[in-house]
Amino acid sequence: VGKQKQFNHVLAILNTLDAKYKQRIMLTLSLPENSQQNAWQEVKQGLFNIQRIGIQKFGIDGYTNENSKNVHEYLYNPISLNSSSVMYQPFAGLATEGKK
């Protein structure tokens, strides 16, 4: 999002699409290489701007163990389809399947 003018141009183009096409688009967020709070806030604000126009599918580029804390703090809630990282249990139902 560092190039604000280009970012705003992309937002304007995406905003011209109808909802049917917006549902098909998936964007990748490039994470900041540093751990400065303002850099992460900038990515988070860019994410909110994209979501506001109707794009809801996102990937993350540059995820590492070193920046996992910042990803969780700044981006988990806006990106995740789960209400909480604690409640995320993708295999919980598998343990009881097949038992009678």
JSON list of C-alpha atoms in Angstrom, two decimals:
[
{"chain": "A", "resi": 1, "resn": "VAL", "atom": "CA", "xyz": [0.00, 0.00, 0.00]},
{"chain": "A", "resi": 2, "resn": "GLY", "atom": "CA", "xyz": [3.10, 2.19, 0.12]},
{"chain": "A", "resi": 3, "resn": "LYS", "atom": "CA", "xyz": [2.32, 3.66, -3.28]},
{"chain": "A", "resi": 4, "resn": "GLN", "atom": "CA", "xyz": [-0.92, 5.38, -2.29]},
{"chain": "A", "resi": 5, "resn": "LYS", "atom": "CA", "xyz": [-1.74, 6.88, -5.70]},
{"chain": "A", "resi": 6, "resn": "GLN", "atom": "CA", "xyz": [-1.46, 3.50, -7.45]},
{"chain": "A", "resi": 7, "resn": "PHE", "atom": "CA", "xyz": [-3.42, 1.84, -4.66]},
{"chain": "A", "resi": 8, "resn": "ASN", "atom": "CA", "xyz": [-6.25, 4.36, -4.99]},
{"chain": "A", "resi": 9, "resn": "HIS", "atom": "CA", "xyz": [-6.28, 3.78, -8.76]},
{"chain": "A", "resi": 10, "resn": "VAL", "atom": "CA", "xyz": [-6.64, 0.02, -8.23]},
{"chain": "A", "resi": 11, "resn": "LEU", "atom": "CA", "xyz": [-9.46, 0.64, -5.73]},
{"chain": "A", "resi": 12, "resn": "ALA", "atom": "CA", "xyz": [-11.25, 2.82, -8.28]},
{"chain": "A", "resi": 13, "resn": "ILE", "atom": "CA", "xyz": [-10.97, 0.09, -10.92]},
{"chain": "A", "resi": 14, "resn": "LEU", "atom": "CA", "xyz": [-12.16, -2.63, -8.54]},
{"chain": "A", "resi": 15, "resn": "ASN", "atom": "CA", "xyz": [-15.07, -0.45, -7.49]},
{"chain": "A", "resi": 16, "resn": "THR", "atom": "CA", "xyz": [-16.38, -0.42, -11.09]},
{"chain": "A", "resi": 17, "resn": "LEU", "atom": "CA", "xyz": [-16.95, -4.19, -11.01]},
{"chain": "A", "resi": 18, "resn": "ASP", "atom": "CA", "xyz": [-20.32, -5.59, -10.05]},
{"chain": "A", "resi": 19, "resn": "ALA", "atom": "CA", "xyz": [-20.77, -7.81, -7.01]},
{"chain": "A", "resi": 20, "resn": "LYS", "atom": "CA", "xyz": [-20.68, -11.02, -9.08]},
{"chain": "A", "resi": 21, "resn": "TYR", "atom": "CA", "xyz": [-17.12, -10.32, -10.23]},
{"chain": "A", "resi": 22, "resn": "LYS", "atom": "CA", "xyz": [-15.98, -9.01, -6.85]},
{"chain": "A", "resi": 23, "resn": "GLN", "atom": "CA", "xyz": [-16.88, -12.38, -5.32]},
{"chain": "A", "resi": 24, "resn": "ARG", "atom": "CA", "xyz": [-14.42, -14.10, -7.67]},
{"chain": "A", "resi": 25, "resn": "ILE", "atom": "CA", "xyz": [-11.43, -11.89, -6.91]},
{"chain": "A", "resi": 26, "resn": "MET", "atom": "CA", "xyz": [-8.78, -12.89, -4.40]},
{"chain": "A", "resi": 27, "resn": "LEU", "atom": "CA", "xyz": [-6.03, -10.45, -3.51]},
{"chain": "A", "resi": 28, "resn": "THR", "atom": "CA", "xyz": [-2.72, -11.09, -1.77]},
{"chain": "A", "resi": 29, "resn": "LEU", "atom": "CA", "xyz": [-1.51, -8.76, 0.96]},
{"chain": "A", "resi": 30, "resn": "SER", "atom": "CA", "xyz": [2.24, -8.14, 1.00]},
{"chain": "A", "resi": 31, "resn": "LEU", "atom": "CA", "xyz": [3.35, -7.86, 4.60]},
{"chain": "A", "resi": 32, "resn": "PRO", "atom": "CA", "xyz": [5.73, -5.16, 5.83]},
{"chain": "A", "resi": 33, "resn": "GLU", "atom": "CA", "xyz": [9.34, -6.27, 6.22]},
{"chain": "A", "resi": 34, "resn": "ASN", "atom": "CA", "xyz": [9.69, -4.36, 9.47]},
{"chain": "A", "resi": 35, "resn": "SER", "atom": "CA", "xyz": [7.78, -4.55, 12.71]},
{"chain": "A", "resi": 36, "resn": "GLN", "atom": "CA", "xyz": [6.95, -0.85, 12.97]},
{"chain": "A", "resi": 37, "resn": "GLN", "atom": "CA", "xyz": [3.41, -0.28, 14.12]},
{"chain": "A", "resi": 38, "resn": "ASN", "atom": "CA", "xyz": [2.66, 2.37, 11.50]},
{"chain": "A", "resi": 39, "resn": "ALA", "atom": "CA", "xyz": [3.60, -0.01, 8.65]},
{"chain": "A", "resi": 40, "resn": "TRP", "atom": "CA", "xyz": [1.20, -2.65, 9.97]},
{"chain": "A", "resi": 41, "resn": "GLN", "atom": "CA", "xyz": [-1.51, -0.03, 10.52]},
{"chain": "A", "resi": 42, "resn": "GLU", "atom": "CA", "xyz": [-1.08, 1.02, 6.88]},
{"chain": "A", "resi": 43, "resn": "VAL", "atom": "CA", "xyz": [-1.60, -2.56, 5.66]},
{"chain": "A", "resi": 44, "resn": "LYS", "atom": "CA", "xyz": [-4.62, -2.95, 7.94]},
{"chain": "A", "resi": 45, "resn": "GLN", "atom": "CA", "xyz": [-6.15, 0.30, 6.65]},
{"chain": "A", "resi": 46, "resn": "GLY", "atom": "CA", "xyz": [-5.54, -0.80, 3.06]},
{"chain": "A", "resi": 47, "resn": "LEU", "atom": "CA", "xyz": [-7.28, -4.09, 3.83]},
{"chain": "A", "resi": 48, "resn": "PHE", "atom": "CA", "xyz": [-10.28, -2.23, 5.25]},
{"chain": "A", "resi": 49, "resn": "ASN", "atom": "CA", "xyz": [-10.44, -0.02, 2.15]},
{"chain": "A", "resi": 50, "resn": "ILE", "atom": "CA", "xyz": [-10.46, -3.08, -0.11]},
{"chain": "A", "resi": 51, "resn": "GLN", "atom": "CA", "xyz": [-13.09, -4.84, 2.00]},
{"chain": "A", "resi": 52, "resn": "ARG", "atom": "CA", "xyz": [-15.25, -1.72, 1.98]},
{"chain": "A", "resi": 53, "resn": "ILE", "atom": "CA", "xyz": [-15.67, -1.94, -1.81]},
{"chain": "A", "resi": 54, "resn": "GLY", "atom": "CA", "xyz": [-16.68, -5.61, -1.62]},
{"chain": "A", "resi": 55, "resn": "ILE", "atom": "CA", "xyz": [-13.55, -7.75, -2.00]},
{"chain": "A", "resi": 56, "resn": "GLN", "atom": "CA", "xyz": [-13.52, -10.34, 0.77]},
{"chain": "A", "resi": 57, "resn": "LYS", "atom": "CA", "xyz": [-10.98, -13.02, -0.20]},
{"chain": "A", "resi": 58, "resn": "PHE", "atom": "CA", "xyz": [-7.35, -12.48, 0.78]},
{"chain": "A", "resi": 59, "resn": "GLY", "atom": "CA", "xyz": [-4.06, -14.31, 0.95]},
{"chain": "A", "resi": 60, "resn": "ILE", "atom": "CA", "xyz": [-0.91, -13.26, 2.78]},
{"chain": "A", "resi": 61, "resn": "ASP", "atom": "CA", "xyz": [2.54, -13.01, 1.19]},
{"chain": "A", "resi": 62, "resn": "GLY", "atom": "CA", "xyz": [5.58, -12.96, 3.44]},
{"chain": "A", "resi": 63, "resn": "TYR", "atom": "CA", "xyz": [4.20, -14.72, 6.51]},
{"chain": "A", "resi": 64, "resn": "THR", "atom": "CA", "xyz": [6.99, -15.91, 8.82]},
{"chain": "A", "resi": 65, "resn": "ASN", "atom": "CA", "xyz": [7.35, -16.97, 12.43]},
{"chain": "A", "resi": 66, "resn": "GLU", "atom": "CA", "xyz": [8.94, -13.60, 13.13]},
{"chain": "A", "resi": 67, "resn": "ASN", "atom": "CA", "xyz": [5.93, -11.59, 11.96]},
{"chain": "A", "resi": 68, "resn": "SER", "atom": "CA", "xyz": [3.22, -14.01, 13.10]},
{"chain": "A", "resi": 69, "resn": "LYS", "atom": "CA", "xyz": [2.47, -11.93, 16.20]},
{"chain": "A", "resi": 70, "resn": "ASN", "atom": "CA", "xyz": [1.85, -8.83, 14.09]},
{"chain": "A", "resi": 71, "resn": "VAL", "atom": "CA", "xyz": [-0.26, -10.77, 11.58]},
{"chain": "A", "resi": 72, "resn": "HIS", "atom": "CA", "xyz": [-2.42, -12.04, 14.40]},
{"chain": "A", "resi": 73, "resn": "GLU", "atom": "CA", "xyz": [-2.65, -8.64, 16.08]},
{"chain": "A", "resi": 74, "resn": "TYR", "atom": "CA", "xyz": [-3.40, -6.52, 13.00]},
{"chain": "A", "resi": 75, "resn": "LEU", "atom": "CA", "xyz": [-4.86, -8.80, 10.34]},
{"chain": "A", "resi": 76, "resn": "TYR", "atom": "CA", "xyz": [-6.40, -11.96, 11.86]},
{"chain": "A", "resi": 77, "resn": "ASN", "atom": "CA", "xyz": [-9.82, -10.54, 12.73]},
{"chain": "A", "resi": 78, "resn": "PRO", "atom": "CA", "xyz": [-10.40, -8.65, 9.47]},
{"chain": "A", "resi": 79, "resn": "ILE", "atom": "CA", "xyz": [-9.27, -11.55, 7.26]},
{"chain": "A", "resi": 80, "resn": "SER", "atom": "CA", "xyz": [-10.47, -14.61, 9.14]},
{"chain": "A", "resi": 81, "resn": "LEU", "atom": "CA", "xyz": [-13.84, -16.21, 8.58]},
{"chain": "A", "resi": 82, "resn": "ASN", "atom": "CA", "xyz": [-13.67, -17.51, 12.16]},
{"chain": "A", "resi": 83, "resn": "SER", "atom": "CA", "xyz": [-14.93, -15.45, 15.06]},
{"chain": "A", "resi": 84, "resn": "SER", "atom": "CA", "xyz": [-11.85, -16.25, 17.13]},
{"chain": "A", "resi": 85, "resn": "SER", "atom": "CA", "xyz": [-8.52, -17.99, 16.66]},
{"chain": "A", "resi": 86, "resn": "VAL", "atom": "CA", "xyz": [-9.26, -19.93, 19.86]},
{"chain": "A", "resi": 87, "resn": "MET", "atom": "CA", "xyz": [-12.51, -21.24, 18.38]},
{"chain": "A", "resi": 88, "resn": "TYR", "atom": "CA", "xyz": [-10.87, -22.40, 15.14]},
{"chain": "A", "resi": 89, "resn": "GLN", "atom": "CA", "xyz": [-11.16, -26.19, 15.27]},
{"chain": "A", "resi": 90, "resn": "PRO", "atom": "CA", "xyz": [-11.26, -27.49, 11.70]},
{"chain": "A", "resi": 91, "resn": "PHE", "atom": "CA", "xyz": [-10.98, -31.14, 12.72]},
{"chain": "A", "resi": 92, "resn": "ALA", "atom": "CA", "xyz": [-13.22, -31.13, 15.81]},
{"chain": "A", "resi": 93, "resn": "GLY", "atom": "CA", "xyz": [-16.09, -32.93, 14.08]},
{"chain": "A", "resi": 94, "resn": "LEU", "atom": "CA", "xyz": [-13.85, -35.67, 12.69]},
{"chain": "A", "resi": 95, "resn": "ALA", "atom": "CA", "xyz": [-13.19, -37.19, 16.12]},
{"chain": "A", "resi": 96, "resn": "THR", "atom": "CA", "xyz": [-16.86, -38.08, 16.60]},
{"chain": "A", "resi": 97, "resn": "GLU", "atom": "CA", "xyz": [-17.68, -39.14, 13.04]},
{"chain": "A", "resi": 98, "resn": "GLY", "atom": "CA", "xyz": [-18.12, -42.86, 12.62]},
{"chain": "A", "resi": 99, "resn": "LYS", "atom": "CA", "xyz": [-18.76, -43.50, 16.32]},
{"chain": "A", "resi": 100, "resn": "LYS", "atom": "CA", "xyz": [-22.19, -44.65, 17.45]}
]
